[in-house]
Structures are given as C-alpha cells and as structure tokens.
C-alpha cells in the first residue's frame, strides 16, 4: 500500500518510514525538505496521488501555545483538505497521553489538531502515546542553565519510539476507528532518574539537580496527569533495555 508519512524525516517519522518499508509498503514522505510544505499545501496534491493512508507525525519546535496552535491547525487543515480531494479514507495522527488534561502550552496545539481531526470527513484514528525514551536525551540537551543540566521532576511511563512507529503503521493498515488508542511503555519512571541515567550512559559528567517546575504545569508533571489510563496498550521495551540497546 502507498502510505504518506507527514513529518517522515523527523525522529518518529524516520522510524515510521523504516517500519512501513520493512512491511512492503511504499512510504511517501511529506516534509518541506522533500518539497511539500503542509502549512501552505505546496506540493501536496502531487504527493498524495495513489496514496491510501496518511500518518501525521509532523512537529514544531516551540513551547508557546500560540505558535503550537497555529502550526498544528495549519498543517492539519491543509492535510485533511488534501486527503478529501484525493479520496483518502484513513488518517492516522500521533498525539500525546494527557494532552486533554495537562495545561502545557505546547499541548494546546496538539489538542487543536485532535479537534480538527474529530470534525473531519476523512475517517481517522488518533494514537496518543506517552513520552518517548528519547525524551531523556532531549531534556538533557535543552534543560540547561550554562553548564548545569537540570532534570524536571515528572512521572512518566515512557515508550520506545520504534514501538510507537510500529503501532502507527498497524493503524494505517486497518480500518479507521474514529477514536483514540493510548499507548505507553511497560513501567513508570521518574524523568529525573531517566535524564541522569542517560547522561551517565553517554559519558556526560557533572551533577544534574532535580527541579520541580512551578505552578499548575509543574503539578501536572508530578501528580500523574501524564500517566496512561487503565485501557492503554502497553509496549515491551523498558527504558533500561532501550538505554542498553542504543548506547551499548
Ligand atoms: N517527544 C515525545 O515524547 C512525544 C510523545 C508523544 C507524541 N509526540 C508527537 O510526535 C510527533 C513527532 O515528533 P518528532 O519529535 O518525531 O518530530 P521532529 O523530529 O521534530 O520532526 C518533525 C517533522 O515535521 C516536518 N515538518 C515540520 N514543519 C513542516 C511543514 N510546514 N510541512 C511539512 N513537514 C513539516 C519536519 O520536516 P521538514 O523540517 O523537512 O519540513 C520533520 O519531518 C509530534 O507531533 C509530537 O507531538 C512526541
């Protein structure tokens, strides 16, 4: 089957392309670097020719609600309109567990994306995943004040990105559910512990103090708001196994 992967050059998108290809599908990458801009629609109609399902794993690097909402609304509107024109009957999007509960500015954009999909005439499935194991390294790289790396206190049940990619391809292969699927890793972890273990495993030295983020945002990180519900599907690879596999 021809599957279009919006954001197919990104962290998750690259894994989705690999998984789809390994299963014998033809992956069509929709990304600016491949000549398709999903905020304007440039190049989209040509790219969607012959496509049967679309997986959306685009992203924008922002922590601001306005920028996140503007991006996800523009991309989702453009993509769904193109899918309608092309007669595509399966739209699979990746969202985040807790996006409807936690007051993070970035999540405003993800929730706006979900709402547009819910209202669309294109049959859809949304996979809400927890944080990826890779989140530990991302936090280590970005949460730093000068030479000091900080580890925010947060309860999370992280999942291997490649298991998320595999589940997205499963969903693209099956009829649209018109609903949500939750996916989380096999065990709850402390983000502080994950960041410290990742830093040790990759040869970073120096103390990594734990910091509680202030306000409602920090509370949502610490009180379990981001943990999956009872009906969530549970993946296999633990953070420890992932760390061993990726860092040796
Ligand atoms: N990180 C987590 O723990 C986590 C957990 C659950 C869900 N998610 C979700 O996973 C998704 C993917 O995240 P990621 O970290 O894999 O993203 P990423 O590595 O930043 O990749 C973003 C992708 O979006 C594409 N893109 C950006 N702007 C575009 C535009 N205007 N038109 C077309 N393509 C565009 C980029 O390609 P070009 O730059 O070439 O355009 C790239 O392929 C996000 O929606 C995120 O919310 C993340």
Coordinates of C-alpha atoms in Angstrom, one line a residue, residues 96-104 107 128-129 182 225-228:
X96 CA 0.2 12.6 23.5
X97 CA -1.3 11.0 26.6
X98 CA -2.8 13.7 28.8
X99 CA -3.0 16.3 26.1
X100 CA -6.6 17.0 27.1
X101 CA -5.7 17.3 30.8
X102 CA -2.3 18.9 31.3
X103 CA -2.0 22.7 31.0
X104 CA 1.1 22.8 28.8
X107 CA -0.4 20.7 24.2
X128 CA -2.0 9.1 22.0
X129 CA 1.5 7.9 23.2
X182 CA -3.5 5.0 24.1
X225 CA -1.6 13.6 34.9
X226 CA 0.6 12.3 32.1
X227 CA 0.3 8.6 33.0
X228 CA -1.8 6.4 30.8

